[in-house]
Amino acid sequence: MIQTLAFYLFATLVVASAVMVIMARNPVHSVLWLILSFFNAAGLMVLVGAEFIAMLLVIVYVGAVAVLFLFVVMMLDIDFAEMRAGFIKNFPLGIAIALILLAELGLGLGAYGAGGIELGTPDGTAAVSASTSNIAAIGALLYGRYILLFEIAGIILLVAMIGAIVLTFQAPPPGSRAQQDIGKQIARRPEEATVMKNPDIGKGVEL
Amino acid sequence: MTAFFEGLGLPYEWAWGVATIAGILLIALPVMLAVAMVIYVDRKVLGAIMLRRGPNVVGPFGLLQSFADGLKVFLQETIIPSAANKGIFLLAPIITFTVALAAWAVIPFGDGVVLADINVGLLYILAISSLGVYGVVMSGWASNSKYPFFSAMRAAAQMISYEVSIGFILVCVVLWAGTFNMSGIVEAQRGHGLGFVNGFFFNPLLFPMFVVFFISALAETARAPFDLTEAESELVAGYQTEYSSMAFALFWLGEYANILLMCSLCTILFMGGWLPPIEWAPLYYVPGFIWFLLKTFFFFLLFSWIWATVPRYRYDQLMRLGWKVFLPMSLVFVAVISGYLMATGHFTDAPSLVDPATVTPDQIVEAVEAPTPAVSTAS
């Protein structure tokens, strides 16, 4: 009973907050609704027993991606009138994408209804028994059967990361203030940085 | 505890619900009491280091000072700036406070004394503590004021930066313990140092990670010397500038609950949690709960000691320390520790569906190129 209640709670909140993401007038509110949506999706994952995926969802999407989203949206100065105009312009494209997604959903449901798909067992050899924990099962699959794909994904991410750094990194010109040598700063002692002067009255100091 | 309520004649589901709520209260109320006392300790330590007396008027030795402050704050007027975004402005302290309490669900206070003994305990802590930044960012933005907004941006960057290296340190600990379960991590430290000292603290490979974790914990909770989010010399009071009354108090309570959480994480991950420091039978007569509290309190004293003695970092120094020192260092240690554990055969009992020793590259390529077996071979 508790599970059913929790399911309906999470499911309603996911759908409601997802609707609010596109209905909210303030973009910051939209991002906050999106975060609520992620969070409730994680709740659904816990309900189906995929606690590892749920935690990853929260750590990666809520903890990192959405924070950056929020950051960017808060910094932007958004012109609402312009945004409305963009909405009208993009409306046909949006409808097309929505229809494609709906069709895919229908296909998926149809295939599932026709039977033949056993959820949760990628193949016979890798059948996950209920006794192994989520993390152990996923780890054994990723580092066993799908090791090559996993490594390829890792290398692609690494390349993307290096690319992003190369594109955005601007080395400060030599000798500028941005080029700091922390070791040198820390090694500096008061004797080198300050001088004692005892000026005569009305004379001032030459530095 | 569920069994106890079932014994009272409740059906299982009701007993579970009542037991869970009782468990939550049993954790949340003492944590709040601990926060009040710890604020008092903080002020006393600070006073002692500055050759002052600290709070000494309300109650014996000033013990009731925090409660007096709480009462005072409770009676003040809640002021909402007219230009603030009201809903988010009020939501922010609530989120900070709730998140700070939610993480305590998986902390084992003693052997089996834990509300939710879940498999992914450590990941849960990481997930919940990554939510903490929202309270700060939302309050900074919703205040519609310059200093809170600066503070919110600083906080967001700071917390994300240090979470990365904390994640890698946790990987090191998990590799050695072989589990994400908090109780399992504590058990893995039994007799870890030469068979008679409990705790990863005494492991020469993990000790540097402990130091990095402790410093990152300071940064993660925005404690001195990393308290740039509320640097009073630059930002008034940071993101709390526009808050008053209970909303302000909720920020403080949440902050100290987070500090206590980080102290207890240090205890659980590196000092052997509820185990006595030395594996010696008479020490086990002291309840594990007491050991846990003593160790956590020790770390809290370290936190206040640092607050009183270390000057504040500059923001670029903070970022440099996080990204250029801690991140590479913890990454290297993940590689070194996993290499060492692999070489010493630590993982022989780890679960594996495919034996890595017998799989050849050809077999892997074959397996990948084979048609997706989800539909074809399952039946």
XYZ file of C-alpha atoms in Angstrom:
586
model
C 0.000 0.000 0.000
C 2.801 2.390 0.948
C 4.523 1.595 -2.338
C 1.390 2.305 -4.345
C 0.863 5.576 -2.509
C 4.494 6.551 -3.011
C 4.292 5.659 -6.693
C 1.271 7.858 -7.293
C 2.834 10.656 -5.267
C 6.085 10.574 -7.242
C 4.380 10.048 -10.612
C 1.944 12.914 -10.089
C 4.719 15.215 -8.969
C 6.935 14.272 -11.931
C 4.186 15.036 -14.427
C 2.942 18.144 -12.631
C 6.398 19.650 -12.231
C 7.293 18.762 -15.821
C 4.198 20.669 -16.948
C 5.205 23.570 -14.713
C 8.660 23.625 -16.347
C 7.090 24.799 -19.594
C 4.229 26.757 -18.016
C 6.248 28.877 -15.595
C 6.766 32.453 -16.741
C 10.013 33.005 -14.918
C 12.878 30.900 -16.344
C 14.416 30.480 -12.892
C 11.143 28.986 -11.690
C 11.261 26.668 -14.702
C 14.677 25.361 -13.684
C 13.506 24.840 -10.107
C 10.489 22.864 -11.325
C 12.851 20.835 -13.511
C 14.904 20.006 -10.431
C 11.781 18.868 -8.596
C 10.955 16.719 -11.598
C 14.425 15.082 -11.572
C 14.134 14.470 -7.884
C 10.776 12.729 -8.153
C 12.030 10.663 -11.091
C 14.775 9.480 -8.737
C 12.033 8.533 -6.287
C 10.399 6.400 -8.993
C 13.743 4.686 -9.646
C 14.028 3.807 -5.965
C 10.536 2.300 -6.112
C 11.491 -0.085 -8.932
C 14.573 -1.118 -6.969
C 17.187 0.720 -9.020
C 18.596 2.675 -6.098
C 22.006 3.106 -7.718
C 20.522 4.775 -10.799
C 18.348 6.922 -8.543
C 21.359 8.180 -6.597
C 23.288 8.814 -9.815
C 20.338 10.774 -11.178
C 20.342 13.005 -8.128
C 24.132 13.386 -7.958
C 24.691 14.052 -11.667
C 21.561 15.872 -12.782
C 20.310 17.582 -9.652
C 23.688 18.087 -8.007
C 25.740 19.193 -10.995
C 23.879 19.759 -14.274
C 20.889 21.614 -12.826
C 23.118 23.809 -10.662
C 24.915 24.959 -13.811
C 21.544 25.494 -15.526
C 20.340 27.580 -12.631
C 23.590 29.476 -12.609
C 23.353 30.357 -16.298
C 19.652 31.234 -16.205
C 20.125 33.480 -13.160
C 22.972 35.331 -14.857
C 21.097 35.857 -18.100
C 19.002 38.929 -18.622
C 16.066 37.426 -20.430
C 13.757 39.477 -22.602
C 10.314 37.905 -22.240
C 8.753 39.541 -25.302
C 11.540 38.188 -27.498
C 11.077 34.766 -25.953
C 7.361 34.763 -26.825
C 8.182 35.662 -30.429
C 10.634 32.744 -30.540
C 7.882 30.493 -29.243
C 5.599 31.288 -32.193
C 8.475 30.820 -34.632
C 9.471 27.434 -33.228
C 5.933 26.195 -32.724
C 5.721 23.950 -35.860
C 9.084 22.333 -35.110
C 8.016 21.779 -31.505
C 4.795 20.119 -32.613
C 6.739 17.846 -34.981
C 9.122 16.735 -32.215
C 6.213 16.181 -29.842
C 4.472 13.994 -32.422
C 7.642 11.937 -32.997
C 8.047 11.408 -29.245
C 4.390 10.425 -28.923
C 4.747 7.944 -31.791
C 7.851 6.419 -30.181
C 6.014 6.103 -26.891
C 3.143 4.375 -28.692
C 5.549 2.019 -30.471
C 7.302 1.164 -27.250
C 4.048 0.468 -25.432
C 2.809 -1.590 -28.385
C 5.977 -3.696 -28.448
C 5.800 -4.227 -24.700
C 2.114 -5.150 -24.923
C 2.858 -7.698 -27.668
C 5.175 -9.496 -25.251
C 8.604 -10.977 -25.826
C 10.600 -8.339 -23.983
C 11.836 -9.444 -20.619
C 12.716 -6.381 -18.648
C 15.805 -6.471 -16.515
C 17.659 -9.356 -18.169
C 19.975 -8.205 -20.972
C 20.822 -11.808 -21.838
C 20.745 -15.282 -20.372
C 24.313 -15.322 -19.059
C 24.068 -12.011 -17.291
C 20.819 -12.666 -15.488
C 20.766 -10.539 -12.375
C 19.731 -12.436 -9.331
C 17.832 -10.682 -6.604
C 20.615 -11.332 -4.116
C 23.298 -9.264 -5.849
C 23.113 -5.593 -5.041
C 22.401 -3.064 -7.739
C 25.923 -1.669 -7.798
C 27.563 -5.095 -8.015
C 25.263 -6.153 -10.851
C 25.773 -2.976 -12.882
C 29.501 -3.048 -12.207
C 29.810 -6.666 -13.321
C 27.925 -5.885 -16.538
C 29.802 -2.671 -17.325
C 33.248 -4.052 -16.552
C 32.544 -7.498 -17.938
C 30.279 -7.813 -20.928
C 30.147 -4.160 -21.980
C 33.739 -3.244 -21.128
C 34.604 -2.162 -24.679
C 31.568 0.091 -25.066
C 32.153 1.468 -21.605
C 35.776 2.304 -22.343
C 34.839 3.875 -25.688
C 32.270 6.064 -23.941
C 34.932 7.080 -21.434
C 37.405 8.016 -24.165
C 34.764 10.030 -26.031
C 34.030 11.948 -22.840
C 37.734 12.531 -22.280
C 38.114 13.883 -25.820
C 35.081 16.130 -25.308
C 36.545 17.406 -22.061
C 39.927 18.172 -23.626
C 38.141 19.856 -26.527
C 36.139 22.068 -24.170
C 39.279 23.048 -22.286
C 41.202 23.810 -25.502
C 38.328 25.923 -26.833
C 37.838 27.992 -23.703
C 41.304 28.200 -22.175
C 43.002 31.527 -22.635
C 46.493 31.663 -21.208
C 47.099 34.987 -19.471
C 49.803 37.054 -21.173
C 53.197 36.489 -19.527
C 53.924 38.854 -16.709
C 50.283 39.732 -16.104
C 48.693 39.671 -12.677
C 46.617 36.637 -13.522
C 49.786 34.599 -13.722
C 50.392 33.904 -10.078
C 53.070 31.796 -8.516
C 51.473 30.683 -5.285
C 54.736 29.261 -3.961
C 56.432 32.612 -4.466
C 53.560 34.414 -2.762
C 53.678 32.169 0.262
C 57.473 32.236 0.520
C 57.449 36.031 0.716
C 58.346 37.282 4.197
C 57.387 40.560 5.890
C 60.980 41.825 5.697
C 60.900 41.789 1.900
C 57.458 43.327 1.620
C 57.649 46.174 4.119
C 60.129 48.903 4.958
C 60.494 50.925 8.142
C 60.677 54.673 7.513
C 60.966 57.416 10.065
C 60.158 60.620 8.177
C 60.900 64.052 9.574
C 57.958 66.323 10.259
C 56.580 67.822 7.054
C 59.050 65.920 4.843
C 57.175 62.859 3.552
C 58.717 59.612 2.318
C 60.340 58.638 -0.941
C 59.339 55.126 -2.021
C 11.780 -1.080 15.798
C 9.101 -2.240 13.373
C 8.903 -5.501 15.299
C 8.279 -3.608 18.532
C 5.293 -1.765 17.082
C 4.027 -4.959 15.477
C 4.114 -6.452 18.961
C 1.697 -3.728 20.021
C -0.861 -5.193 17.635
C -0.412 -2.934 14.615
C -0.452 -4.460 11.118
C 2.972 -4.553 9.445
C 2.576 -1.501 7.251
C 1.283 0.708 10.046
C 3.989 -0.560 12.377
C 6.594 0.253 9.721
C 5.211 3.749 9.271
C 5.071 4.476 12.986
C 8.540 3.004 13.534
C 9.992 5.126 10.737
C 8.452 8.320 12.078
C 9.642 7.468 15.588
C 13.118 6.812 14.175
C 13.146 10.142 12.349
C 12.161 11.970 15.534
C 14.755 10.013 17.526
C 17.434 11.286 15.152
C 16.189 14.777 14.258
C 15.482 16.013 17.792
C 18.864 14.987 19.280
C 20.597 16.407 16.205
C 18.855 19.730 16.822
C 19.813 19.594 20.495
C 23.379 18.759 19.473
C 23.386 21.732 17.095
C 22.336 24.046 19.937
C 25.053 22.693 22.229
C 27.664 22.712 19.481
C 27.017 26.401 18.753
C 27.676 26.981 22.451
C 30.889 24.920 22.269
C 31.953 26.823 19.173
C 31.555 30.153 20.927
C 33.278 28.896 24.081
C 36.272 27.558 22.126
C 36.495 30.779 20.151
C 36.311 32.730 23.393
C 39.024 30.621 25.043
C 41.374 31.046 22.079
C 40.759 34.802 22.047
C 41.265 34.980 25.850
C 37.618 35.868 26.426
C 35.023 34.028 28.465
C 32.496 33.337 25.779
C 28.807 32.984 26.699
C 28.600 32.680 30.499
C 25.426 34.435 31.611
C 22.378 32.357 30.629
C 22.181 29.222 32.756
C 25.138 27.481 34.439
C 28.359 28.289 32.486
C 26.125 29.913 29.854
C 24.900 26.476 28.754
C 21.462 27.790 27.836
C 22.784 30.602 25.632
C 21.769 28.901 22.355
C 18.238 28.334 23.629
C 17.963 31.964 24.677
C 19.134 32.992 21.222
C 16.625 30.637 19.642
C 13.794 32.089 21.703
C 14.838 35.624 20.839
C 14.966 34.829 17.129
C 11.598 33.118 17.339
C 9.959 36.268 18.690
C 11.395 38.558 16.021
C 9.494 39.790 13.019
C 10.001 38.039 9.686
C 10.900 40.699 7.150
C 10.473 39.975 3.464
C 12.074 42.578 1.186
C 9.470 44.082 -1.127
C 11.573 43.370 -4.218
C 12.189 39.743 -3.217
C 10.769 36.776 -5.046
C 8.549 35.766 -2.150
C 7.969 32.055 -2.716
C 11.594 31.185 -3.374
C 12.768 33.574 -0.665
C 10.808 31.604 1.920
C 11.541 28.223 0.382
C 15.329 28.624 0.503
C 15.876 28.357 4.286
C 13.393 25.478 4.443
C 15.376 23.574 1.800
C 18.693 24.240 3.546
C 17.324 22.983 6.844
C 15.498 19.933 5.448
C 18.442 18.801 3.375
C 20.791 19.173 6.330
C 18.564 16.859 8.371
C 17.758 14.388 5.575
C 21.356 13.244 5.222
C 21.333 11.903 8.809
C 19.045 9.052 7.756
C 21.921 6.776 6.762
C 24.433 7.675 9.491
C 25.091 4.668 11.752
C 25.362 5.888 15.343
C 26.175 2.448 16.667
C 26.179 -1.187 15.649
C 22.860 -1.436 13.785
C 21.648 1.921 15.160
C 20.730 3.455 11.806
C 17.429 4.612 10.371
C 17.944 3.443 6.770
C 20.640 0.792 6.363
C 20.664 1.038 2.561
C 23.203 -0.374 0.115
C 23.968 2.992 -1.419
C 24.368 4.890 1.855
C 27.469 6.804 0.851
C 25.973 7.762 -2.527
C 22.875 8.967 -0.699
C 25.029 11.245 1.454
C 26.764 12.561 -1.665
C 23.414 13.128 -3.396
C 21.808 14.905 -0.453
C 24.814 17.058 0.333
C 24.925 18.151 -3.309
C 21.393 19.506 -2.791
C 22.607 21.799 -0.029
C 23.808 24.360 -2.545
C 20.246 25.037 -3.732
C 19.217 26.676 -0.485
C 22.109 29.106 -0.799
C 21.687 29.801 -4.528
C 17.920 30.267 -4.224
C 18.191 32.602 -1.241
C 20.851 34.644 -2.998
C 18.805 35.043 -6.137
C 15.420 35.548 -4.480
C 16.721 38.273 -2.150
C 17.122 40.474 -5.239
C 20.094 42.158 -3.651
C 23.721 42.421 -4.733
C 25.654 40.926 -1.860
C 23.468 37.847 -1.437
C 23.732 37.236 -5.165
C 27.535 37.444 -5.140
C 27.532 35.085 -2.205
C 25.224 32.652 -4.000
C 27.504 32.536 -7.036
C 30.541 31.972 -4.845
C 28.746 29.217 -2.954
C 27.645 27.412 -6.106
C 31.149 27.375 -7.589
C 32.770 26.457 -4.285
C 30.494 23.548 -3.450
C 30.662 22.034 -6.930
C 34.457 22.293 -6.970
C 34.996 20.520 -3.708
C 32.321 17.915 -4.269
C 34.398 16.505 -7.126
C 37.436 15.759 -5.001
C 35.237 14.526 -2.150
C 33.727 12.067 -4.639
C 37.157 10.688 -5.527
C 38.134 10.381 -1.877
C 34.964 8.429 -1.235
C 35.921 6.152 -4.143
C 39.236 5.416 -2.395
C 37.450 4.528 0.836
C 34.842 2.439 -0.961
C 37.530 0.536 -2.882
C 39.125 -0.485 0.382
C 35.893 -1.209 2.205
C 34.272 -2.953 -0.760
C 30.826 -1.520 -0.038
C 28.794 1.678 -0.187
C 26.911 0.709 2.957
C 27.917 2.956 5.866
C 27.807 0.168 8.458
C 29.849 -2.008 6.083
C 32.479 0.718 5.783
C 32.759 0.949 9.567
C 33.025 -2.842 9.887
C 35.769 -2.899 7.228
C 37.901 -0.745 9.514
C 37.877 -3.240 12.399
C 41.527 -3.984 13.182
C 42.613 -2.225 10.015
C 45.923 -0.867 11.343
C 48.213 -3.855 12.068
C 45.289 -5.788 13.437
C 44.718 -3.739 16.578
C 43.939 -0.125 15.596
C 40.507 0.598 14.136
C 40.182 3.067 11.299
C 41.401 3.884 7.805
C 43.086 6.890 9.436
C 46.051 4.677 10.283
C 46.471 3.464 6.718
C 49.467 5.217 5.102
C 47.745 5.210 1.695
C 44.453 6.575 2.997
C 45.833 9.067 5.511
C 46.572 11.747 2.852
C 43.029 11.227 1.599
C 41.778 11.849 5.126
C 43.623 15.169 5.230
C 42.203 16.181 1.843
C 38.733 15.079 2.942
C 38.911 17.105 6.117
C 39.955 20.256 4.266
C 37.308 19.656 1.596
C 34.741 19.221 4.355
C 35.682 22.677 5.639
C 35.183 24.081 2.142
C 31.973 22.145 1.552
C 30.368 23.497 4.711
C 31.749 26.996 3.988
C 33.588 27.053 7.297
C 36.630 29.212 7.960
C 39.116 29.501 6.274
C 36.801 28.932 3.297
C 33.824 31.003 4.527
C 33.851 33.223 1.454
C 30.104 32.889 1.033
C 29.509 34.890 4.184
C 32.715 36.873 4.299
C 31.606 39.707 6.556
C 34.375 42.032 5.392
C 33.232 41.852 1.763
C 29.628 40.657 1.560
C 27.883 41.879 4.738
C 26.512 38.462 5.756
C 26.449 36.816 2.343
C 23.293 35.049 1.283
C 21.655 35.573 4.709
C 21.863 39.358 4.501
C 18.164 39.920 3.788
C 16.892 37.272 6.193
C 15.595 37.820 9.678
C 13.928 35.892 12.462
C 13.256 32.149 12.016
C 14.297 32.120 8.345
C 17.729 33.307 9.434
C 17.801 30.781 12.256
C 16.955 27.948 9.871
C 20.069 28.806 7.835
C 22.198 28.662 10.936
C 20.677 25.431 12.188
C 21.112 23.851 8.771
C 24.692 25.036 8.544
C 25.662 23.587 11.902
C 23.770 20.362 11.183
C 25.866 20.105 8.004
C 29.069 20.712 9.939
C 28.130 17.969 12.396
C 27.325 15.706 9.457
C 30.754 16.285 7.956
C 32.369 15.605 11.352
C 30.485 12.342 11.672
C 31.435 11.452 8.078
C 35.105 11.925 8.999
C 34.441 9.623 11.933
C 32.669 6.957 9.906
C 34.949 6.969 6.873
C 38.336 7.269 8.549
C 38.181 6.831 12.322
C 36.193 3.634 12.584
C 32.751 5.046 13.470
C 31.340 3.377 16.548
C 34.347 1.070 17.037
C 36.707 1.927 19.894
C 40.022 3.345 18.662
C 41.986 0.275 19.724
C 40.870 -3.319 19.280
C 40.975 -4.254 22.955
C 38.154 -6.113 24.676
C 37.658 -3.833 27.760
C 37.090 -0.844 25.458
C 34.023 -2.595 24.048
C 32.283 -2.162 27.422
C 31.833 1.483 26.462
C 28.796 1.610 24.135
C 29.664 2.229 20.477
C 27.346 5.216 20.521
C 29.654 6.971 23.003
C 32.739 6.326 20.857
C 30.933 7.720 17.845
C 29.918 10.893 19.690
C 33.388 11.384 21.177
C 35.085 11.108 17.787
C 32.552 13.410 16.144
C 33.020 15.928 18.947
C 36.788 15.722 18.492
C 36.411 16.655 14.829
C 34.079 19.477 15.734
C 36.705 20.858 18.111
C 39.160 20.757 15.212
C 36.649 22.711 13.128
C 36.344 25.466 15.767
C 40.078 25.494 16.413
C 40.664 26.131 12.700
C 37.978 28.801 12.669
C 39.778 30.680 15.410
C 43.304 30.418 14.040
C 43.380 30.455 10.226
C 42.883 33.594 8.116
C 40.401 33.504 5.261
C 41.435 32.319 1.795
C 41.193 34.518 -1.246
C 38.634 33.245 -3.744
C 41.142 32.406 -6.494
C 43.266 30.539 -3.960
C 40.213 28.528 -2.971
C 39.500 27.563 -6.580
C 43.153 26.756 -7.208
C 43.322 24.508 -4.146
C 40.195 22.637 -5.216
C 40.905 22.132 -8.902
C 44.686 22.203 -9.200
C 45.757 20.520 -5.976
C 43.014 18.346 -4.499
C 41.480 17.036 -7.714
C 44.730 15.744 -9.301
C 45.901 14.454 -5.931
C 42.743 12.487 -5.232
C 42.715 11.176 -8.825
C 46.292 9.912 -8.441
C 45.365 8.282 -5.158
C 42.382 6.506 -6.733
C 44.785 5.019 -9.280
C 47.464 4.200 -6.698
C 45.046 2.661 -4.204
C 43.161 0.582 -6.757
C 46.496 -0.546 -8.203
C 47.775 -1.519 -4.773
C 44.572 -3.370 -3.912
C 44.620 -5.165 -7.274
C 48.266 -6.177 -6.773
C 47.625 -7.511 -3.266
C 44.578 -9.498 -4.380
C 42.048 -7.475 -2.389
C 39.320 -7.958 -5.005
C 39.365 -11.741 -5.332
C 36.008 -12.086 -3.579
C 34.373 -9.252 -5.532
C 31.288 -10.306 -7.483
C 31.875 -10.840 -11.184
C 29.701 -12.300 -13.889
C 32.597 -12.707 -16.311
C 35.965 -13.782 -14.994
C 38.308 -11.045 -16.260
C 41.265 -13.434 -16.249
C 39.762 -15.802 -18.815
C 38.138 -13.316 -21.193
C 40.145 -12.607 -24.344
C 39.682 -9.431 -26.379
C 38.208 -11.510 -29.238
C 35.483 -12.793 -26.948
C 34.574 -9.275 -25.929
C 34.387 -8.113 -29.545
C 32.244 -11.144 -30.365
C 29.941 -10.393 -27.457
C 29.573 -6.795 -28.515
C 28.965 -7.618 -32.167
C 26.406 -10.308 -31.408
C 22.793 -9.237 -32.066
C 21.169 -7.675 -29.056
C 20.072 -10.656 -27.050
C 17.378 -8.897 -25.088
C 14.600 -10.271 -27.274
C 16.151 -13.226 -29.047
C 17.772 -15.360 -26.342
C 15.706 -14.515 -23.327
C 12.944 -16.969 -24.180
